[in-house]
Amino acid sequence: MAGKYYEEFEVGETIVHGKRRTVTERDNQTFCDMTMNQQPLHLDAEFAADTQFGERLVNGIYTMALATGLSIPDTTDGTIVANLSYDDVEHPNPVFHGDTIRAESTVLDKRETSDGERGVVTMRVDAYKVDDGDDDTLVCSFERTVLSLKRENAE
């Protein structure tokens, strides 16, 4: 298992996730089709050309899901009981077809459950568009709260 057990999370630590993904037109189209989101800003090039963005935007919920997926191997892969919540979601900048996305997770809080058998961990996940300079562009940020296994109770 690559994920962390409750005891291994440290409040304040930032985990930079090594995996990245370049978002394709097909990714966006498939996600919109699967979720029945037919917003023309995501799917209609002619419509989107007449907006402030000038082109189609990648679905923001896809961006959030991608950031979650990029974070899982380093945080909760095999060590999670459940996702409890996603809160304070923000999309400060758009994502376009061809953008490469990376993610970081910062542990905000952790506490044991009342029975002491597991732990609740809250982390902020930040997704960035990889730019050609030193500063990547923040495209999505949210808090993810999980119910995590404790190592001593997992074996």
mmCIF file of C-alpha atoms in Angstrom:
data_model
loop_
_atom_site.group_PDB
_atom_site.id
_atom_site.type_symbol
_atom_site.label_atom_id
_atom_site.label_comp_id
_atom_site.label_asym_id
_atom_site.label_seq_id
_atom_site.Cartn_x
_atom_site.Cartn_y
_atom_site.Cartn_z
ATOM 1 C CA MET A 1 0.000 0.000 0.000
ATOM 2 C CA ALA A 2 1.253 3.430 -0.907
ATOM 3 C CA GLY A 3 -1.213 5.407 1.196
ATOM 4 C CA LYS A 4 -0.558 6.679 4.693
ATOM 5 C CA TYR A 5 -2.087 5.353 7.862
ATOM 6 C CA TYR A 6 -3.605 7.849 10.284
ATOM 7 C CA GLU A 7 -0.482 7.914 12.467
ATOM 8 C CA GLU A 8 1.701 8.839 9.472
ATOM 9 C CA PHE A 9 -0.117 12.076 8.626
ATOM 10 C CA GLU A 10 1.392 15.210 10.181
ATOM 11 C CA VAL A 11 -0.595 18.425 10.474
ATOM 12 C CA GLY A 12 1.096 21.073 8.340
ATOM 13 C CA GLU A 13 2.913 18.696 6.016
ATOM 14 C CA THR A 14 2.555 19.252 2.281
ATOM 15 C CA ILE A 15 2.745 16.243 0.002
ATOM 16 C CA VAL A 16 3.733 17.069 -3.578
ATOM 17 C CA HIS A 17 2.253 14.379 -5.805
ATOM 18 C CA GLY A 18 4.531 13.152 -8.570
ATOM 19 C CA LYS A 19 1.844 12.016 -11.001
ATOM 20 C CA ARG A 20 0.541 14.465 -13.600
ATOM 21 C CA ARG A 21 -2.000 14.288 -16.383
ATOM 22 C CA THR A 22 -2.502 16.260 -19.557
ATOM 23 C CA VAL A 23 -6.236 16.794 -20.039
ATOM 24 C CA THR A 24 -7.538 15.872 -23.478
ATOM 25 C CA GLU A 25 -10.672 16.864 -25.340
ATOM 26 C CA ARG A 26 -11.777 13.244 -25.050
ATOM 27 C CA ASP A 27 -11.367 13.313 -21.235
ATOM 28 C CA ASN A 28 -13.622 16.351 -21.025
ATOM 29 C CA GLN A 29 -16.195 15.032 -23.500
ATOM 30 C CA THR A 30 -16.375 11.608 -21.822
ATOM 31 C CA PHE A 31 -16.749 13.111 -18.338
ATOM 32 C CA CYS A 32 -19.514 15.449 -19.511
ATOM 33 C CA ASP A 33 -21.278 12.546 -21.243
ATOM 34 C CA MET A 34 -21.031 10.255 -18.206
ATOM 35 C CA THR A 35 -22.368 12.913 -15.855
ATOM 36 C CA MET A 36 -25.008 14.180 -18.313
ATOM 37 C CA ASN A 37 -23.566 17.709 -18.105
ATOM 38 C CA GLN A 38 -24.192 19.228 -21.513
ATOM 39 C CA GLN A 39 -23.078 22.775 -20.639
ATOM 40 C CA PRO A 40 -22.104 24.311 -24.014
ATOM 41 C CA LEU A 41 -19.128 26.102 -22.432
ATOM 42 C CA HIS A 42 -17.542 22.638 -22.074
ATOM 43 C CA LEU A 43 -18.684 21.075 -25.340
ATOM 44 C CA ASP A 44 -19.542 23.636 -28.034
ATOM 45 C CA ALA A 45 -16.484 25.290 -29.601
ATOM 46 C CA GLU A 46 -18.565 27.917 -31.426
ATOM 47 C CA PHE A 47 -20.456 28.862 -28.266
ATOM 48 C CA ALA A 48 -17.279 28.982 -26.184
ATOM 49 C CA ALA A 49 -15.485 31.130 -28.779
ATOM 50 C CA ASP A 50 -17.935 33.950 -27.991
ATOM 51 C CA THR A 51 -17.240 33.868 -24.229
ATOM 52 C CA GLN A 52 -14.567 35.659 -22.221
ATOM 53 C CA PHE A 53 -12.488 32.459 -22.384
ATOM 54 C CA GLY A 54 -12.486 32.174 -26.179
ATOM 55 C CA GLU A 55 -12.475 28.378 -26.119
ATOM 56 C CA ARG A 56 -14.057 25.416 -24.353
ATOM 57 C CA LEU A 57 -13.323 24.948 -20.656
ATOM 58 C CA VAL A 58 -12.648 21.607 -19.025
ATOM 59 C CA ASN A 59 -15.459 20.670 -16.638
ATOM 60 C CA GLY A 60 -14.513 21.902 -13.150
ATOM 61 C CA ILE A 61 -15.841 18.775 -11.452
ATOM 62 C CA TYR A 62 -13.531 16.735 -13.684
ATOM 63 C CA THR A 63 -10.619 18.920 -12.572
ATOM 64 C CA MET A 64 -11.541 18.283 -8.930
ATOM 65 C CA ALA A 65 -11.880 14.534 -9.522
ATOM 66 C CA LEU A 66 -8.544 14.470 -11.340
ATOM 67 C CA ALA A 67 -6.832 16.279 -8.457
ATOM 68 C CA THR A 68 -8.320 13.751 -6.040
ATOM 69 C CA GLY A 69 -7.086 10.883 -8.195
ATOM 70 C CA LEU A 70 -3.596 12.344 -8.465
ATOM 71 C CA SER A 71 -3.446 12.616 -4.659
ATOM 72 C CA ILE A 72 -4.696 9.145 -3.721
ATOM 73 C CA PRO A 73 -1.495 7.100 -4.272
ATOM 74 C CA ASP A 74 0.437 9.239 -1.759
ATOM 75 C CA THR A 75 -2.349 9.738 0.785
ATOM 76 C CA THR A 76 -5.117 7.147 1.035
ATOM 77 C CA ASP A 77 -4.429 4.284 -1.375
ATOM 78 C CA GLY A 78 -5.350 1.167 0.597
ATOM 79 C CA THR A 79 -5.556 2.979 3.936
ATOM 80 C CA ILE A 80 -8.910 4.723 3.659
ATOM 81 C CA VAL A 81 -12.198 3.597 5.157
ATOM 82 C CA ALA A 82 -14.282 6.318 3.494
ATOM 83 C CA ASN A 83 -14.265 9.796 2.004
ATOM 84 C CA LEU A 84 -16.324 11.855 4.447
ATOM 85 C CA SER A 85 -16.567 15.207 2.698
ATOM 86 C CA TYR A 86 -15.315 17.608 0.062
ATOM 87 C CA ASP A 87 -15.618 21.229 1.176
ATOM 88 C CA ASP A 88 -14.678 24.775 0.181
ATOM 89 C CA VAL A 89 -14.217 23.983 -3.507
ATOM 90 C CA GLU A 90 -12.777 26.826 -5.578
ATOM 91 C CA HIS A 91 -11.844 27.100 -9.253
ATOM 92 C CA PRO A 92 -9.770 30.310 -9.443
ATOM 93 C CA ASN A 93 -8.550 29.744 -13.009
ATOM 94 C CA PRO A 94 -9.831 27.758 -15.995
ATOM 95 C CA VAL A 95 -8.451 24.531 -17.424
ATOM 96 C CA PHE A 96 -8.322 24.033 -21.199
ATOM 97 C CA HIS A 97 -7.747 20.984 -23.389
ATOM 98 C CA GLY A 98 -4.016 20.278 -23.459
ATOM 99 C CA ASP A 99 -3.264 21.654 -19.976
ATOM 100 C CA THR A 100 -1.159 19.443 -17.716
ATOM 101 C CA ILE A 101 -2.380 19.211 -14.122
ATOM 102 C CA ARG A 102 -0.418 18.380 -10.970
ATOM 103 C CA ALA A 103 -1.534 18.328 -7.327
ATOM 104 C CA GLU A 104 -0.367 18.896 -3.754
ATOM 105 C CA SER A 105 -2.069 17.962 -0.486
ATOM 106 C CA THR A 106 -1.555 19.816 2.800
ATOM 107 C CA VAL A 107 -2.721 18.154 6.018
ATOM 108 C CA LEU A 108 -4.915 20.652 7.887
ATOM 109 C CA ASP A 109 -6.191 18.597 10.805
ATOM 110 C CA LYS A 110 -6.369 15.093 12.239
ATOM 111 C CA ARG A 111 -8.139 13.485 15.163
ATOM 112 C CA GLU A 112 -8.915 10.004 16.390
ATOM 113 C CA THR A 113 -12.464 8.714 16.213
ATOM 114 C CA SER A 114 -14.345 8.512 19.527
ATOM 115 C CA ASP A 115 -13.640 4.777 19.786
ATOM 116 C CA GLY A 116 -9.946 5.303 18.982
ATOM 117 C CA GLU A 117 -10.055 2.654 16.250
ATOM 118 C CA ARG A 118 -9.521 5.001 13.267
ATOM 119 C CA GLY A 119 -8.721 8.614 12.499
ATOM 120 C CA VAL A 120 -10.244 11.528 10.634
ATOM 121 C CA VAL A 121 -7.829 13.486 8.446
ATOM 122 C CA THR A 122 -8.617 16.744 6.635
ATOM 123 C CA MET A 123 -6.330 17.922 3.876
ATOM 124 C CA ARG A 124 -6.423 20.761 1.372
ATOM 125 C CA VAL A 125 -5.828 19.558 -2.168
ATOM 126 C CA ASP A 126 -4.492 22.151 -4.607
ATOM 127 C CA ALA A 127 -4.432 21.445 -8.348
ATOM 128 C CA TYR A 128 -2.133 23.443 -10.592
ATOM 129 C CA LYS A 129 -1.784 23.918 -14.321
ATOM 130 C CA VAL A 130 1.872 23.319 -15.114
ATOM 131 C CA ASP A 131 3.254 26.482 -16.727
ATOM 132 C CA ASP A 132 6.499 27.020 -18.605
ATOM 133 C CA GLY A 133 7.894 29.230 -15.852
ATOM 134 C CA ASP A 134 8.653 28.768 -12.189
ATOM 135 C CA ASP A 135 5.116 29.503 -10.996
ATOM 136 C CA ASP A 136 2.314 27.087 -11.853
ATOM 137 C CA THR A 137 -1.280 28.365 -11.926
ATOM 138 C CA LEU A 138 -3.756 27.271 -9.246
ATOM 139 C CA VAL A 139 -6.865 25.900 -10.997
ATOM 140 C CA CYS A 140 -8.725 24.086 -8.201
ATOM 141 C CA SER A 141 -8.555 23.959 -4.413
ATOM 142 C CA PHE A 142 -10.705 22.040 -1.935
ATOM 143 C CA GLU A 143 -10.705 20.346 1.435
ATOM 144 C CA ARG A 144 -10.990 16.554 1.510
ATOM 145 C CA THR A 145 -11.837 14.799 4.778
ATOM 146 C CA VAL A 146 -11.253 11.052 5.056
ATOM 147 C CA LEU A 147 -11.734 8.299 7.600
ATOM 148 C CA SER A 148 -8.362 6.599 7.775
ATOM 149 C CA LEU A 149 -7.192 3.263 9.091
ATOM 150 C CA LYS A 150 -4.719 3.201 11.968
ATOM 151 C CA ARG A 151 -1.716 0.990 11.329
ATOM 152 C CA GLU A 152 -2.152 -0.855 14.625
ATOM 153 C CA ASN A 153 -5.715 -1.848 13.658
ATOM 154 C CA ALA A 154 -5.026 -2.699 10.003
ATOM 155 C CA GLU A 155 -3.035 -5.851 10.534
#
